[in-house]
XYZ file of C-alpha atoms in Angstrom:
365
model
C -116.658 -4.357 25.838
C -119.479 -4.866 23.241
C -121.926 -7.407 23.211
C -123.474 -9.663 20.762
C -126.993 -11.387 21.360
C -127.953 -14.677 20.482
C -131.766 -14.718 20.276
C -133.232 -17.926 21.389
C -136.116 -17.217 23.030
C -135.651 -18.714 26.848
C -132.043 -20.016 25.960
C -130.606 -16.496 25.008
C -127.746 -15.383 25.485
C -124.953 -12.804 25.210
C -121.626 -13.022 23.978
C -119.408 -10.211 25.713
C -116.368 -9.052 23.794
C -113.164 -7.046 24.615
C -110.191 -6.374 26.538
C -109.943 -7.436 30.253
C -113.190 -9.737 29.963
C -111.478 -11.875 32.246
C -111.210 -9.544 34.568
C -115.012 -8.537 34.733
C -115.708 -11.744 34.466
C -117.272 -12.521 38.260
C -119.288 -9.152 38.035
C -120.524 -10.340 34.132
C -121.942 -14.126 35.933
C -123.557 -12.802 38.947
C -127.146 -12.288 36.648
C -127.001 -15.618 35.021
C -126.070 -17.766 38.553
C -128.529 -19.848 40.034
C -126.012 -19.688 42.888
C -122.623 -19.202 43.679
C -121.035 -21.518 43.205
C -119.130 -22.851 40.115
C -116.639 -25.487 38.995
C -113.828 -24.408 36.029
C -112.908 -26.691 33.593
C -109.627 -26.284 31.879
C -106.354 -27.758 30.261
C -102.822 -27.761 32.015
C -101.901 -25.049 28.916
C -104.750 -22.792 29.421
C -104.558 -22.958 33.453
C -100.728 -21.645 33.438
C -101.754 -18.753 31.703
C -105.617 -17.955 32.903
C -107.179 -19.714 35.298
C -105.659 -17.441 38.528
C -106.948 -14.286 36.631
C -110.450 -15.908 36.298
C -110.299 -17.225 40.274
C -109.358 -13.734 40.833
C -112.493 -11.958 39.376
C -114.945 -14.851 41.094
C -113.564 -14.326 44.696
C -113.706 -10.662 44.130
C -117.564 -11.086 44.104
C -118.040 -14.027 46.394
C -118.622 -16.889 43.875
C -117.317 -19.821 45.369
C -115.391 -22.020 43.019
C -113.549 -25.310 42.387
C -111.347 -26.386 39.315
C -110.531 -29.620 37.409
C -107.598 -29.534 35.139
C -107.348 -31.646 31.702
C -104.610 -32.964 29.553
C -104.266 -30.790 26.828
C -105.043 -31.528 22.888
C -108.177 -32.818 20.774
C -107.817 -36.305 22.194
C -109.038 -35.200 24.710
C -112.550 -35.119 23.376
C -113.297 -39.173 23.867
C -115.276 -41.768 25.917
C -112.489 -41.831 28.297
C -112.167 -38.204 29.029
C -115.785 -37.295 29.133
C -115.959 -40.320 31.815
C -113.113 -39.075 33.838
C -114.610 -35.623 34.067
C -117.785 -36.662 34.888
C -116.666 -38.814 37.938
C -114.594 -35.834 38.942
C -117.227 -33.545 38.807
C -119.217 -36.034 40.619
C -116.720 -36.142 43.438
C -117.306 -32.501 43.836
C -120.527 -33.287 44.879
C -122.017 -30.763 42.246
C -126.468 -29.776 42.284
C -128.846 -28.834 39.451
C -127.840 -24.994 40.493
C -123.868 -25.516 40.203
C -122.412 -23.741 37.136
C -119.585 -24.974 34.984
C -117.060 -22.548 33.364
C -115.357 -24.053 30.280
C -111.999 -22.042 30.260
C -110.090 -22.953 27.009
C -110.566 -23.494 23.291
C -112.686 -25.383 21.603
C -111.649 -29.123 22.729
C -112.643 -28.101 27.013
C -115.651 -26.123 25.440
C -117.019 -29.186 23.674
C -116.076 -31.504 26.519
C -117.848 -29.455 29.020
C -120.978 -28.222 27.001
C -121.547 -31.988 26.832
C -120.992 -33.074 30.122
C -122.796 -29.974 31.475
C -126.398 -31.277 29.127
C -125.886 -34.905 30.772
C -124.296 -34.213 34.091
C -127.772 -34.546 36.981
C -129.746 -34.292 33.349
C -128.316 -30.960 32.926
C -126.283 -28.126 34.779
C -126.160 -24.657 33.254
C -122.313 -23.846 31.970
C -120.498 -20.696 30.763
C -118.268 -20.899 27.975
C -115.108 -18.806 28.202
C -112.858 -19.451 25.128
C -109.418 -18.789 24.831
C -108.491 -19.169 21.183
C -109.641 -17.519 18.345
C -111.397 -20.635 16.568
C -113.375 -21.110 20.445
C -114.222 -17.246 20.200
C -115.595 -16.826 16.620
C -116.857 -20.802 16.141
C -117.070 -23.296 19.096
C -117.989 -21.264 21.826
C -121.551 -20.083 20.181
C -124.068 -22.239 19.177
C -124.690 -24.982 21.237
C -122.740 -27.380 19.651
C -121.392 -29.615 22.226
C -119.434 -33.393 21.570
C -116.488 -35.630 21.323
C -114.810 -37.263 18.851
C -114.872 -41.300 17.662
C -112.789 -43.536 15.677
C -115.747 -43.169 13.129
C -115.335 -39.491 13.212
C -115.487 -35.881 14.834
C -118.231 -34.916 16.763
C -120.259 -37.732 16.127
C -121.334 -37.910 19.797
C -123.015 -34.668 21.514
C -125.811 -32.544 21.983
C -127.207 -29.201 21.204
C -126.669 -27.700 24.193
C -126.556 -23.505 24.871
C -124.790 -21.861 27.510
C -125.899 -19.263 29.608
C -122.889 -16.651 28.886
C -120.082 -16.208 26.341
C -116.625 -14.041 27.932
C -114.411 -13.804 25.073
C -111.424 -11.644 25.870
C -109.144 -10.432 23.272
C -106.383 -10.257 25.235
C -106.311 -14.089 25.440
C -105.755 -14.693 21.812
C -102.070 -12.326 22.468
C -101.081 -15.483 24.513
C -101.399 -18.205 21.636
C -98.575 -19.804 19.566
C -99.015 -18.254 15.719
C -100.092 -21.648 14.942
C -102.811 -21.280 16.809
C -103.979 -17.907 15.758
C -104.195 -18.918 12.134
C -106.209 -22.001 12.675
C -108.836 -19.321 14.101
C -108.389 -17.803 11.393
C -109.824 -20.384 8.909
C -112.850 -19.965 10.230
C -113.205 -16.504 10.571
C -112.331 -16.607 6.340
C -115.366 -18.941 6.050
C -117.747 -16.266 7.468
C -116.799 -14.368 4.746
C -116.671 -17.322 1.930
C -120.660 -17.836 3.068
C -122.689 -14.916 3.187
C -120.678 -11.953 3.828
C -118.881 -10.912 0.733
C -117.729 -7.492 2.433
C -116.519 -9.070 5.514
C -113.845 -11.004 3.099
C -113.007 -7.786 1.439
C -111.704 -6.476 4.891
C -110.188 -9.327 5.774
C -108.307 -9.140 2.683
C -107.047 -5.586 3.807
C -106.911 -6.357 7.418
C -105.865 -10.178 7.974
C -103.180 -9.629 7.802
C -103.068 -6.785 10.723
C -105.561 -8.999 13.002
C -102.955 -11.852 12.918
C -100.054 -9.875 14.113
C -101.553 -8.723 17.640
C -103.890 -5.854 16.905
C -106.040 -5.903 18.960
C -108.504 -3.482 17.049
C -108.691 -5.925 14.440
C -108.919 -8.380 16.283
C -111.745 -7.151 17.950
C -113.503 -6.254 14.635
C -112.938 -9.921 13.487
C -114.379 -11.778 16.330
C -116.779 -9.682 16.994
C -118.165 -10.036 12.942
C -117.967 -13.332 13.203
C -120.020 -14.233 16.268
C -122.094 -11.623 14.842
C -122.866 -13.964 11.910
C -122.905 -17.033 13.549
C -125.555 -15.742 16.359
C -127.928 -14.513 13.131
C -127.949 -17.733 11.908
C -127.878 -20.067 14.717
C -130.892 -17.699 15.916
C -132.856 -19.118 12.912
C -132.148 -22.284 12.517
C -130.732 -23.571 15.953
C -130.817 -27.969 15.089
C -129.274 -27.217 12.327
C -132.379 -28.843 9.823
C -131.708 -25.948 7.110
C -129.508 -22.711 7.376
C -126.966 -23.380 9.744
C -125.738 -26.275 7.550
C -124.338 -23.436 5.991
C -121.724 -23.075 8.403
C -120.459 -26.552 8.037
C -118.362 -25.161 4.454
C -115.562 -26.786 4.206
C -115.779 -28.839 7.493
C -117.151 -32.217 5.306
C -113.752 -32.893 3.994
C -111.731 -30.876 6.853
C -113.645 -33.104 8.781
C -112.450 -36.548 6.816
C -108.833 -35.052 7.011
C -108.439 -34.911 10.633
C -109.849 -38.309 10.640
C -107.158 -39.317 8.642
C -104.295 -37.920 10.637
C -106.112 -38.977 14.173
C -107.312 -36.221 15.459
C -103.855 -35.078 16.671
C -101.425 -31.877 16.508
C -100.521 -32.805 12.970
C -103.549 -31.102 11.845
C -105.441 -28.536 13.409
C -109.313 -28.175 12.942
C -108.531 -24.538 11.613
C -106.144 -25.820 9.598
C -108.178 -28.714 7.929
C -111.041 -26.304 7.359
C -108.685 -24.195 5.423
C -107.903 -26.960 3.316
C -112.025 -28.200 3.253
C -113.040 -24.491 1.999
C -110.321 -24.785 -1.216
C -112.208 -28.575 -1.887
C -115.556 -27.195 -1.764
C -114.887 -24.533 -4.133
C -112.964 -26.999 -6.586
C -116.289 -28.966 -6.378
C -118.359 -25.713 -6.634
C -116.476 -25.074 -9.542
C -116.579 -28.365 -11.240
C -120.027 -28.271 -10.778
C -120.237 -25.124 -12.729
C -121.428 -23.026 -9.251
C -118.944 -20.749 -9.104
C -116.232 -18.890 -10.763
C -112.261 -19.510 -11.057
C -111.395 -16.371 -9.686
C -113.595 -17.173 -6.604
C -111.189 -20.346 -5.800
C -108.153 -18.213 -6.802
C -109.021 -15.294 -4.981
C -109.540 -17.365 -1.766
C -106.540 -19.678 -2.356
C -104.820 -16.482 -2.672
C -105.685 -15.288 0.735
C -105.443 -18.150 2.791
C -101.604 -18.429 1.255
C -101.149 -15.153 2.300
C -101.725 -15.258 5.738
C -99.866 -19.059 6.120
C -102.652 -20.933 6.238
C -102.263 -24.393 4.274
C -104.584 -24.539 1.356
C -104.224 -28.302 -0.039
C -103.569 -32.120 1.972
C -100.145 -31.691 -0.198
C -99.113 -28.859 2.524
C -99.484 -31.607 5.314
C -96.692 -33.802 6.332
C -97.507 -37.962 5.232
C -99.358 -40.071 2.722
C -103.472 -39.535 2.120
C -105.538 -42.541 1.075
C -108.297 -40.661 -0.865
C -110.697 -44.050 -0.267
C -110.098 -43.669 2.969
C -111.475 -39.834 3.291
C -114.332 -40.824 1.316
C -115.377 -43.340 3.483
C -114.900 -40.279 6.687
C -116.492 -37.977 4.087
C -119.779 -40.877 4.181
C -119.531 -40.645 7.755
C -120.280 -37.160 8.127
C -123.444 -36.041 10.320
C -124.974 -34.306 7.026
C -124.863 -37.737 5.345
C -128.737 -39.045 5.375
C -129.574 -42.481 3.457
C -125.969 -42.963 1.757
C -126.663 -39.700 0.115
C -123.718 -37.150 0.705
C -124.656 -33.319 1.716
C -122.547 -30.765 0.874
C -122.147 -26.789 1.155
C -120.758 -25.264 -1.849
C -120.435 -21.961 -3.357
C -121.771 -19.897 -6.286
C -119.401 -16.709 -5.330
C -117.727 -15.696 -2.649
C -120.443 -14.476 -0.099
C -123.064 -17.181 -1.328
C -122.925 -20.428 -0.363
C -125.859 -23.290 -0.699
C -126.891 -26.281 0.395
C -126.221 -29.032 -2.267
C -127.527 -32.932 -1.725
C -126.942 -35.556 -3.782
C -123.260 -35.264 -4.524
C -121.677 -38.115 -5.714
C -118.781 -40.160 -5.374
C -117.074 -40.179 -8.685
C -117.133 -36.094 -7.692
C -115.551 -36.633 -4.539
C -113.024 -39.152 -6.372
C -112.393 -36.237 -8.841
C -111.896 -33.733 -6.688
C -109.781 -35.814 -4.697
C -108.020 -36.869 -7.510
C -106.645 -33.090 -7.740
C -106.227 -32.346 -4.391
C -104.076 -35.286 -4.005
């Protein structure tokens, strides 16, 4: 196991990543319990396949624990959800020293980081991810929230847990689908500031995606490694971290379109967002052709789609604009936007306007 530290001062935290993390998992929350006791979260998928393993490695070192069990799927991030869990968790007759474990991917995660920052004003939680787009994106940060009609994540809080247990072995359970959705974001550590990390990928994708666990290993661990770096600096996201939003203002507007369902996963959708941004990076004379091609390129290798044209049904391109204006980075009317000037530098660009986003649109479409 290796571990990656994000620096926060008296909210820091590690992430601890490997084989068999599961496994270790009761001796690895011991230090960070105010007591023992804690209550997993998880979905009906994820609990079939990990939450005896986790039960196991609590009882082995006297942590006394409880479970609640969710539906499965991002629609599970709404008002209704976050109410039912709360009440639940309520019934259990939880105190300010009772952990929560989010076991899953990045839907229970997001759920539970929020209800753990508003549950008795605040309850510490773990975050134990299951997929590859929890492990390298969701699970670090602090990022917590649900989704609206109006948008994703428009409701939450930044909100850190106390402990990150990303097992590799997990990601050997999940449908290829899944995988590569995790995937898109790994790419986009590369895309932003981390020119060699694309160059491997580029050589080793490929190999991570098929099971390796070395790899795999090498990818999440590089990623969180990134992400902890620069949610270390800029934790509220009011400058740097912005950065890791590329591709995520349109992905963002395209799973609004399609409701948030299995039509089109977040990985997917920021696959499709990162090929936008660099068609307006490139309009706007930021970055080369072969930077677009040479990611395009990639992202077709591995199966990942890399235009709305690759999804099933009709796009209304008013319609994403209006999801694109209701993006969190959107201040005063005034559209925010990360594009890139090559692969491995990325900036923050305000002021884009719409005839841009019609334009850009206009291709994509």
């Amino acid at each position: 196991m290796s571990t990656v530290r994000v620096e926060l001062k008296e909210r820091s935290y590690d992430i601890v990543i490997g084989e068999n993390v599961l496994a270790e998992a009761g001796k690895l929350l011991v230090p960070v319990l105010k007591r023992p006791r804690v209550i997993i979260i998880t979905d009906e998928t994820v609990a079939g396949l990990h939450l005896a393993a986790l039960q196991t490695s609590l009882s082995s070192c006297s942590i006394a624990h409880e479970h609640v069990i969710l539906p499965a799927g991002e629609k599970t991030k709404s008002f209704a959800e976050l109410q039912r869990l709360l009440n639940t968790l309520l019934e259990l007759n939880p105190d300010r020293h009772t952990t929560l474990i989010a076991l899953g991917g990045g839907v229970v995660g997001d759920l539970v980081g929020f209800a753990a920052s508003i549950l008795l004003r605040g309850v510490d939680f773990v975050q134990v991810p299951t997929t590859l787009l929890a492990q390298v994106d969701s699970s670090v940060g602090g990022k917590t929230g649900i989704n609206t009609k109006y948008g994703k994540n428009l409701v939450g809080s930044f909100y850190q847990p106390r402990l990150v247990l990303a097992d590799i072995n997990t990601l050997l359970t999940l449908p290829r689908r899944q995988l590569l959705a995790g995937y898109g974001e790994v790419v986009k550590y590369g895309v932003i500031n981390d020119y060699p990390f694309f160059v491997w990928l580029e050589e080793h994708g490929a190999k991570a995606l098929s099971g390796d666990k070395a790899a795999l290993t090498h990818a999440v661990q590089e990623s969180c490694k990134a992400k902890a770096e620069i949610v270390g600096k800029d934790e509220r996201e009011s400058g740097l971290r912005a950065l890791l939003n590329f591709g995520h203002t349109f992905g963002h507007a395209l799973e609004a379109e399609k409701g948030f369902g299995d039509t089109l996963l977040h990985g997917e959708a920021v696959a499709i967002g990162m090929v936008m941004a660099l068609q307006l990076s490139l309009k706007r004379g930021l970055c080369e052709p072969e930077d677009l091609d040479r990611v395009v390129r990639h992202l077709k290798a591995v199966g990942l789609p890399t235009s709305p044209r690759d999804i099933a049904g009709k796009w209304n391109s008013e319609c994403l604009i209006e999801h694109c204006y209701h993006d969190k980075k959107a201040v005063g009317g005034e559209l925010t936007f990360i594009l890139a000037e090559k692969i491995g530098k990325t900036i923050i660009t305000q002021g884009i306007k719409r005839t841009e986003l019609e334009a850009v649109l206009a291709e994509a479409l």
